[in-house]
Amino acid sequence: MKDGVNGVALGVFIFFFLAVTAMGFLAARWRRAADEHTLDEWGLGGRSFGTWVTWFLLGGDLYTAYTFVAVPAAVYAAGAAGFFAVPYTILVYPLIFTFLPRLWSVSHRHGYVTTSDFVRGRFGSKGLSLAVAVTGILATMPYIALQLVGIQAVLDVMGVGGGASSNWFVKDLPLLIAFGVLAAYTYSSGLRAPALIAFVKDTLIYIVIAVAIIYIPIKLGGFDEIFKAAGAKYTAAGAGGLVPAEAGQWTYATLALGSALALFMYPHSVTATLSGRSREVIRRNTTILPLYSLMLGLLALLGFMAIAAGVKVTNGQLAIPQLFENMFPDWFAGVAFAAIGIGALVPAAIMSIAAANLFTRNIYKDFINPAATPRQETRVSKLVSLLVKVGALVFVLTMDKTVAIDFQLLGGIWILQTFPSLVGGLFTRWFHRWALLGGWAVGMLYGTIAAYGVASPTQAHFGGSAKDIPGIGEIGYIGLTAFVLNAAVAVVLTFVLRALKAPEGVDETSPGDYTADVGDVGVETELPPATADASH
């Protein structure tokens, strides 16, 4: 690590930060609507984004600063096991092709802003809707905090913020400024701000990865030398070389599958999806989003390069920023750091908007003020988006960073438990609303308790996301095990509750809603639950 502040890199970083700040505030004038005081406008960008804007927005949403830092850091620490993120993003795109267009269509037809809106309308259950909303908010909070961890990693390597200064205010001032600015332009511009900034963020990331994947191997003697150095490190550490041991294959496979199922359950993923202006925009996006998987595979290779370059860090999250500072000229290191920093601002903005929309629509309006006007909803959502950011900031500044990482792993386990209600509801009304709620409760309880019991060399609890799979004897992803239990309980309870003729709630959707597009007129006559089951 270079001594002192890297002035050139910091100057380039500040230049890009100021540029995206200006874009964030100017975004309020981009495609300005006649009535800006609705959640459709502030929280979904007027549902007006086309294919490329939506593509950049979803990419900016899913490929975050933490992805840029953590995926290669996992490879740096654990070898090929860290590549699980690559197959899971490959698995997720055929999956979302089947259900995202249906979610967009029914949401467009009924004006749904959140997944909980859909669940409430589909199953006629505010209780189930509340469970989905609370889960989404809980899972999103540590995810926002991790974006701060990514920015802190960059600031540490540049020599500003997070250092050994005894004055906490001076130490954390750069981070406070960054998220103060983020809060201001998100409040002002809503989803339009991250949508516009996402163009800059993704362009910078592609440039940095393209340069890194060519320039760094040349300086290190080629990929043969890189893989040789990485293999030697893992062999010396008793990890068996580049390929993970056979005992870890169940963990790898279940983690990839479970993560694929969970990715588009996150509220911010759905928020970006519902901002698209047509069903066809969503269908096209599911076919071109895999381009990001190519980027992710190249990004993961940076972990091997950090080993070959002799990067030594006590915190693995610093490995890639340190690699950039060591290998790149100072000016281009600044470009790389800006890519990571902006890669934190975009998803943090979308996540805070998504969490705020959930609170406003499915807690505030459903349970506190049912008569809230669109203007009141928008005002509450703006205020809550600020509180969410402040909460994430306090979380990072007052707690050990590993706690944020552990809670994000727990968030993945939690959010997966909303899959039966959301995706199941998009295709069938067969599940009973109380059965889905019971399955959700079992999955949440098992997942939380199982994760609490996982220890690591540095953590007594929440030390990982893998544990023995009951009845199989293999170690697998806790979230997927909890999901299987969730689905099993929902199926069994549905049979029981139907036999008891328990009230099923009113389905306000109809079959045609799930294939509707812009310009379609007329709402089909609502079917009774029994008929709707057979039709979907």
C-alpha positions as a printed Julia matrix, in Angstrom:
536×3 Matrix{Float64}:
   0.0     0.0     0.0
   1.32    3.43   -0.94
   2.0     5.84    1.9
  -0.26    8.86    2.36
  -3.04   10.05    0.11
  -2.95    9.13   -3.59
  -3.66   12.66   -4.8
  -3.99   11.87   -8.51
  -6.35    8.95   -7.96
  -8.35   10.99   -5.47
  -8.63   13.9    -7.91
  -9.99   11.63  -10.66
 -12.38   10.01   -8.18
 -13.71   13.42   -7.07
 -14.16   14.52  -10.69
 -16.41   11.57  -11.5
 -18.23   11.88   -8.18
 -19.07   15.53   -8.89
 -20.16   14.64  -12.43
 -22.64   12.0   -11.28
 -23.85   14.3    -8.5
 -24.76   16.91  -11.1
 -26.46   14.22  -13.18
 -28.4    13.07  -10.12
 -29.93   16.49   -9.56
 -30.51   17.16  -13.27
 -32.35   13.82  -13.54
 -35.38   15.5   -11.91
 -35.89   17.34  -15.25
 -35.44   14.2   -17.35
 -38.8    13.04  -18.75
 -40.58   15.24  -16.22
 -44.22   14.24  -15.77
 -47.25   16.5   -15.43
 -47.82   15.21  -11.88
 -44.59   14.34  -10.09
 -46.24   13.67   -6.74
 -47.07    9.98   -7.22
 -45.12    6.83   -6.48
 -45.4     5.87  -10.14
 -43.34    8.94  -10.99
 -40.94    9.25   -8.04
 -40.55    5.56   -7.23
 -40.83    3.97  -10.71
 -39.66    6.74  -13.04
 -43.15    7.05  -14.51
 -42.92    3.42  -15.72
 -41.44    5.0   -18.85
 -37.98    3.48  -19.37
 -37.12    1.73  -22.61
 -34.91   -1.29  -23.26
 -31.48    0.28  -22.81
 -32.35    2.47  -19.85
 -33.93   -0.53  -18.11
 -30.92   -2.69  -18.98
 -28.47   -0.22  -17.49
 -30.75    0.3   -14.49
 -31.06   -3.44  -13.79
 -27.32   -3.88  -14.29
 -26.59   -0.95  -11.99
 -29.04   -2.47   -9.56
 -27.69   -6.03   -9.48
 -23.96   -5.53  -10.11
 -23.01   -3.36   -7.17
 -19.85   -2.02   -5.6
 -19.97   -4.97   -3.25
 -20.07   -7.3    -6.27
 -17.03   -5.54   -7.69
 -15.21   -5.94   -4.37
 -16.59   -9.19   -2.91
 -16.71  -11.62   -5.85
 -12.98  -11.39   -6.67
 -12.27  -11.17   -2.92
 -14.02  -14.53   -2.5
 -11.88  -15.99   -5.3
  -8.79  -14.41   -3.7
  -9.59  -16.16   -0.41
 -11.24  -19.44   -1.45
 -10.31  -20.19   -5.04
 -12.8   -21.49   -7.6
 -15.54  -21.75   -4.96
 -15.81  -17.97   -5.26
 -17.02  -18.38   -8.83
 -20.46  -19.55   -7.64
 -21.75  -16.08   -8.53
 -21.12  -16.74  -12.23
 -23.3   -19.86  -12.69
 -26.07  -18.43  -10.53
 -26.38  -15.37  -12.76
 -26.53  -17.74  -15.75
 -29.29  -19.77  -14.08
 -31.34  -16.71  -13.14
 -32.0   -15.31  -16.62
 -34.04  -18.22  -18.06
 -35.92  -18.23  -14.75
 -36.86  -14.56  -14.85
 -37.84  -14.83  -18.52
 -40.74  -17.0   -17.37
 -42.12  -14.75  -14.64
 -40.91  -11.13  -14.9
 -43.07  -10.3   -17.95
 -46.09  -11.69  -16.08
 -45.26   -9.59  -13.02
 -44.86   -6.47  -15.16
 -48.18   -7.08  -16.93
 -50.31   -7.63  -13.84
 -48.6    -4.73  -12.06
 -49.2    -2.45  -15.05
 -52.87   -3.45  -15.24
 -53.56   -2.91  -11.52
 -51.06   -0.14  -10.69
 -48.98   -2.3    -8.35
 -45.77   -0.61   -7.18
 -44.32   -3.41   -5.02
 -44.36   -7.2    -4.85
 -46.47   -6.92   -1.71
 -49.11   -4.99   -3.7
 -49.35   -7.98   -6.03
 -49.47  -10.53   -3.21
 -52.25   -8.61   -1.47
 -54.26   -8.35   -4.68
 -53.7   -11.95   -5.72
 -54.45  -13.63   -2.4
 -56.64  -11.03   -0.71
 -54.4   -11.07    2.36
 -52.91   -8.02    4.04
 -51.15  -10.32    6.5
 -49.27  -12.16    3.75
 -48.56   -8.84    2.04
 -47.14   -7.48    5.3
 -44.9   -10.53    5.72
 -43.47  -10.05    2.21
 -42.96   -6.31    2.81
 -41.2    -6.72    6.16
 -38.97   -9.45    4.71
 -38.05   -7.22    1.78
 -37.13   -4.29    4.02
 -35.1    -6.47    6.41
 -33.2    -8.11    3.55
 -32.49   -4.78    1.84
 -31.07   -2.84    4.79
 -27.77   -4.76    5.16
 -27.47   -4.78    1.35
 -27.44   -0.97    1.39
 -24.9    -1.05    4.21
 -22.6    -3.2     2.09
 -22.5    -0.53   -0.58
 -20.95    1.69    2.09
 -18.43   -1.05    2.81
 -17.45   -0.96   -0.86
 -16.92    2.81   -0.79
 -14.94    2.55    2.44
 -12.63   -0.02    0.84
 -11.84    2.43   -1.97
 -11.34    5.35    0.41
  -9.03    3.27    2.6
  -6.79    2.36   -0.33
  -6.67    5.98   -1.54
  -5.58    7.01    1.96
  -8.68    8.97    2.98
 -11.38    7.98    5.44
 -11.43    4.88    7.61
  -7.85    5.38    8.7
  -6.29    5.42   12.14
  -7.34    8.99   13.01
  -8.65    9.24   16.54
 -11.26   11.76   15.38
 -14.19    9.66   14.13
 -15.74   12.63   12.33
 -12.63   13.33   10.25
 -12.15    9.63    9.61
 -15.65    9.08    8.26
 -16.26   12.53    6.73
 -15.76   11.41    3.08
 -18.34    8.67    3.56
 -20.77   11.07    5.24
 -20.42   13.52    2.36
 -20.94   10.8    -0.28
 -24.14    9.53    1.24
 -25.41   12.98    2.13
 -25.22   13.86   -1.56
 -26.81   10.52   -2.48
 -29.7    11.18   -0.09
 -30.24   14.67   -1.52
 -30.49   13.75   -5.2
 -32.49   10.59   -4.54
 -35.01   12.65   -2.55
 -35.16   15.19   -5.36
 -35.15   12.98   -8.46
 -36.37    9.55   -7.32
 -35.62    6.58   -9.58
 -34.65    8.84  -12.47
 -31.37    9.7   -10.69
 -29.9     6.16  -10.48
 -31.31    5.39  -13.95
 -29.3     8.25  -15.47
 -26.17    7.63  -13.4
 -26.24    3.92  -14.26
 -25.01    4.78  -17.78
 -21.82    6.26  -16.34
 -21.39    3.53  -13.74
 -21.68    0.6   -16.15
 -19.54    2.26  -18.83
 -16.74    2.82  -16.3
 -16.98   -0.75  -15.03
 -16.76   -2.24  -18.53
 -13.77   -0.03  -19.36
 -11.95   -0.94  -16.14
 -12.54   -4.67  -16.54
 -11.53   -4.63  -20.21
  -8.29   -2.84  -19.38
  -7.6    -4.96  -16.3
  -8.12   -8.29  -18.08
  -5.54   -7.3   -20.72
  -3.11   -4.97  -18.96
  -2.6    -6.76  -15.64
  -1.84  -10.25  -17.11
   0.73   -8.65  -19.42
   2.48   -7.11  -16.41
   2.31  -10.39  -14.49
   3.67  -12.62  -17.25
   0.42  -14.04  -18.63
  -2.43  -16.17  -17.35
  -0.18  -19.24  -16.99
   1.8   -17.46  -14.3
  -1.36  -16.11  -12.67
  -3.0   -19.54  -12.36
   0.28  -21.13  -11.26
   0.68  -18.6    -8.43
  -2.95  -19.01   -7.35
  -2.73  -22.81   -7.42
   0.43  -22.74   -5.32
  -1.24  -20.54   -2.71
  -4.32  -22.75   -2.35
  -2.22  -25.94   -2.25
   0.0   -24.49    0.48
  -3.09  -23.47    2.44
  -4.44  -27.04    2.28
  -7.33  -26.07    0.0
  -6.41  -28.67   -2.62
  -5.5   -26.29   -5.43
  -7.71  -24.22   -7.72
 -10.64  -26.67   -7.82
 -12.68  -27.02   -4.6
 -12.71  -30.38   -2.84
 -15.51  -32.84   -3.54
 -16.99  -32.16   -0.09
 -17.72  -28.59   -1.14
 -19.62  -29.41   -4.32
 -23.05  -29.59   -2.68
 -22.41  -26.24   -1.04
 -21.35  -24.73   -4.36
 -24.35  -26.1    -6.29
 -27.01  -25.27   -3.69
 -25.58  -21.8    -3.12
 -25.68  -21.1    -6.86
 -29.24  -22.41   -7.23
 -30.56  -20.72   -4.1
 -28.95  -17.4    -5.03
 -30.49  -17.61   -8.51
 -33.96  -18.13   -7.03
 -33.46  -15.25   -4.58
 -31.94  -12.56   -6.8
 -35.13  -11.17   -8.31
 -37.07  -11.49   -5.07
 -35.2    -8.44   -3.75
 -37.39   -5.31   -3.84
 -34.84   -3.27   -5.79
 -34.8    -5.84   -8.61
 -38.58   -5.6    -8.93
 -38.52   -1.78   -8.73
 -36.16   -1.61  -11.7
 -38.3    -4.12  -13.59
 -41.57   -2.26  -13.06
 -39.99    0.95  -14.36
 -39.99   -0.54  -17.88
 -42.54    0.99  -20.25
 -43.79   -2.26  -21.83
 -43.89   -6.01  -21.45
 -41.64   -6.36  -24.49
 -38.98   -4.18  -22.81
 -38.82   -6.7   -19.96
 -38.67   -9.7   -22.31
 -35.84   -8.12  -24.3
 -33.95   -7.31  -21.1
 -34.0   -10.9   -19.9
 -32.28  -11.89  -23.15
 -29.48   -9.26  -23.03
 -28.79   -9.15  -19.27
 -26.49  -12.22  -19.59
 -23.88   -9.82  -20.98
 -23.33   -8.86  -17.35
 -22.49  -12.5   -16.55
 -19.58  -12.28  -18.99
 -18.39   -9.21  -17.12
 -18.78  -11.02  -13.79
 -16.67  -13.97  -14.95
 -13.86  -11.64  -15.99
 -14.24   -9.71  -12.74
 -13.8   -12.88  -10.69
 -10.44  -13.52  -12.35
  -9.1   -10.41  -10.63
  -8.96  -12.47   -7.43
  -6.32  -14.74   -9.0
  -4.46  -11.7   -10.32
  -4.3   -10.21   -6.82
  -2.58  -13.38   -5.6
  -0.1   -13.38   -8.49
   0.62   -9.67   -7.91
   1.54  -10.4    -4.3
  -1.28   -8.33   -2.77
  -1.3    -8.86    1.0
  -4.28   -7.53    2.96
  -5.81   -8.49    6.28
  -9.28   -7.53    5.01
 -10.1    -9.43    1.82
 -12.45   -6.65    0.7
  -9.38   -4.46    0.1
  -7.68   -6.95   -2.23
  -9.03   -5.63   -5.55
  -8.79   -1.89   -4.78
  -5.21   -2.56   -3.63
  -4.5    -4.52   -6.83
  -5.69   -1.54   -8.87
  -3.51    0.89   -6.96
  -0.45   -1.37   -7.26
  -0.81   -2.22  -10.95
  -2.41    0.8   -12.64
  -1.02    4.3   -13.2
  -2.45    6.64  -10.58
  -4.85    8.34  -12.99
  -6.4     5.06  -14.13
  -6.52    3.76  -10.58
  -8.71    6.8    -9.95
 -11.0     5.74  -12.8
 -11.23    2.23  -11.31
 -11.98    3.61   -7.84
 -14.65    5.88   -9.34
 -16.26    2.83  -11.0
 -16.48    1.11   -7.61
 -17.67    4.23   -5.82
 -20.4     5.01   -8.36
 -21.18    1.31   -8.35
 -22.2     1.83   -4.73
 -24.28    4.97   -5.25
 -26.57    3.57   -7.97
 -27.79    0.4    -6.2
 -27.94    2.13   -2.81
 -30.33    4.69   -4.32
 -32.55    2.03   -5.92
 -32.54   -0.1    -2.77
 -33.57    2.79   -0.55
 -36.38    3.71   -2.96
 -37.6     0.11   -3.09
 -37.59   -0.25    0.71
 -39.39    3.08    1.07
 -42.07    2.04   -1.43
 -42.68   -1.17    0.51
 -43.11    0.73    3.77
 -45.38    3.34    2.23
 -47.68    1.07    0.23
 -47.82   -2.02    2.42
 -47.36   -0.75    5.96
 -48.27    2.97    6.04
 -51.22    2.86    3.65
 -52.51   -0.61    4.55
 -52.29   -0.28    8.32
 -51.68    3.37    9.35
 -53.43    5.69    6.89
 -55.65    3.81    4.41
 -56.98    7.12    3.07
 -53.52    8.42    2.09
 -53.5    10.41   -1.15
 -50.86    9.83   -3.88
 -49.13   13.05   -2.79
 -49.0    11.83    0.84
 -47.67    8.45   -0.28
 -44.88   10.12   -2.23
 -43.94   12.39    0.67
 -43.8     9.46    3.12
 -41.76    7.38    0.68
 -39.24   10.21    0.22
 -38.82   10.59    3.99
 -38.5     6.85    4.56
 -35.85    6.6     1.82
 -33.79    9.09    3.84
 -34.29    7.13    7.06
 -33.25    3.9     5.34
 -29.98    5.49    4.18
 -29.3     6.95    7.61
 -29.96    3.56    9.2
 -27.52    1.86    6.83
 -24.91    4.57    7.51
 -25.23    4.18   11.28
 -25.03    0.41   10.86
 -21.71    0.64    9.01
 -20.15    3.34   11.18
 -20.97    1.68   14.52
 -20.64   -2.05   13.82
 -17.95   -4.43   12.64
 -18.02   -4.7     8.83
 -18.17   -8.5     9.06
 -21.52   -8.09   10.81
 -22.91   -6.32    7.75
 -21.65   -9.13    5.53
 -23.17  -11.79    7.81
 -26.52  -10.02    7.86
 -26.49   -9.71    4.08
 -26.06  -13.48    3.88
 -29.0   -13.78    6.25
 -30.92  -11.36    4.05
 -30.48  -13.74    1.11
 -31.9   -16.59    3.19
 -34.87  -14.44    4.22
 -35.76  -13.0     0.83
 -35.86  -16.47   -0.75
 -38.81  -17.3     1.52
 -41.0   -14.88   -0.46
 -40.57  -16.95   -3.65
 -43.66  -19.2    -3.2
 -45.97  -16.21   -2.64
 -44.59  -14.1    -5.48
 -43.59  -16.54   -8.23
 -46.12  -19.17   -7.19
 -48.85  -16.53   -7.24
 -47.9   -15.44  -10.75
 -48.76  -18.88  -12.12
 -51.43  -20.33   -9.85
 -54.03  -19.43   -7.24
 -53.96  -22.98   -5.86
 -51.95  -22.13   -2.74
 -54.02  -21.01    0.23
 -53.04  -17.62    1.63
 -52.71  -18.95    5.19
 -50.63  -21.88    3.94
 -48.22  -19.49    2.22
 -47.97  -17.47    5.43
 -47.31  -20.64    7.44
 -44.65  -21.79    4.97
 -43.01  -18.35    5.08
 -42.9   -18.45    8.9
 -41.32  -21.93    8.95
 -38.73  -20.97    6.33
 -37.83  -17.75    8.12
 -37.57  -19.48   11.51
 -35.49  -22.4    10.27
 -33.22  -20.21    8.15
 -32.54  -17.74   10.96
 -31.88  -20.4    13.61
 -29.68  -22.47   11.28
 -27.62  -19.42   10.26
 -27.28  -18.39   13.91
 -25.68  -21.76   14.64
 -22.97  -21.43   11.98
 -19.6   -20.45   13.43
 -16.45  -19.27   11.68
 -12.89  -18.59   12.88
 -13.92  -14.98   13.6
 -17.65  -15.3    14.4
 -19.46  -17.44   16.98
 -22.8   -16.93   15.19
 -23.91  -16.08   11.64
 -20.47  -17.15   10.44
 -21.68  -18.43    7.08
 -24.67  -19.51    5.03
 -24.05  -23.27    4.67
 -24.95  -26.1     7.03
 -25.83  -29.82    7.02
 -28.94  -30.53    4.94
 -31.35  -32.57    7.13
 -31.75  -36.14    5.88
 -29.01  -35.91    3.23
 -25.83  -35.52    5.24
 -24.29  -33.02    2.83
 -23.48  -29.38    3.54
 -25.65  -27.02    1.53
 -27.01  -23.49    1.36
 -29.3   -22.82    4.31
 -31.57  -20.59    2.25
 -32.39  -23.39   -0.22
 -33.09  -25.87    2.6
 -35.39  -23.32    4.26
 -37.1   -22.72    0.91
 -37.8   -26.45    0.45
 -39.3   -26.61    3.95
 -41.31  -23.47    3.18
 -42.75  -24.95   -0.02
 -43.49  -28.31    1.62
 -45.39  -26.68    4.5
 -47.33  -24.47    2.05
 -48.4   -27.51    0.0
 -49.45  -29.61    3.02
 -51.31  -26.73    4.7
 -53.09  -25.89    1.45
 -54.55  -29.42    1.31
 -55.55  -29.19    4.98
 -57.11  -25.71    4.74
 -59.0   -26.55    1.56
 -60.38  -29.68    3.26
 -61.51  -27.47    6.15
 -62.98  -24.96    3.65
 -61.05  -22.08    5.23
 -61.74  -18.65    3.64
 -59.43  -18.14    0.67
 -59.63  -14.39    0.12
 -60.6   -12.58   -3.06
 -58.34  -12.63   -6.14
 -58.66   -9.22   -7.8
 -56.68  -10.32  -10.87
 -57.89  -12.15  -13.96
 -56.05  -14.38  -16.49
 -55.7   -11.65  -19.09
 -53.87   -9.39  -16.63
 -50.78  -11.61  -16.77
 -50.19  -11.13  -20.48
 -51.41   -7.53  -20.84
 -49.2    -4.93  -22.5
 -49.31   -1.18  -23.07
 -52.28   -0.28  -25.23
 -54.35   -3.31  -24.24
 -57.81   -2.18  -23.23
 -60.48   -3.71  -21.05
 -60.21   -5.75  -17.91
 -61.51   -9.25  -18.09
 -64.35  -10.19  -15.77
 -62.95  -11.35  -12.47
 -63.22  -15.1   -12.02
 -64.12  -16.92   -8.82
 -61.06  -18.5    -7.14
 -61.89  -22.05   -8.25
 -62.2   -21.02  -11.92
 -59.14  -18.79  -11.77
 -57.07  -21.72  -10.5
 -57.68  -23.74  -13.63
 -57.16  -20.78  -15.93
 -53.69  -19.77  -14.78
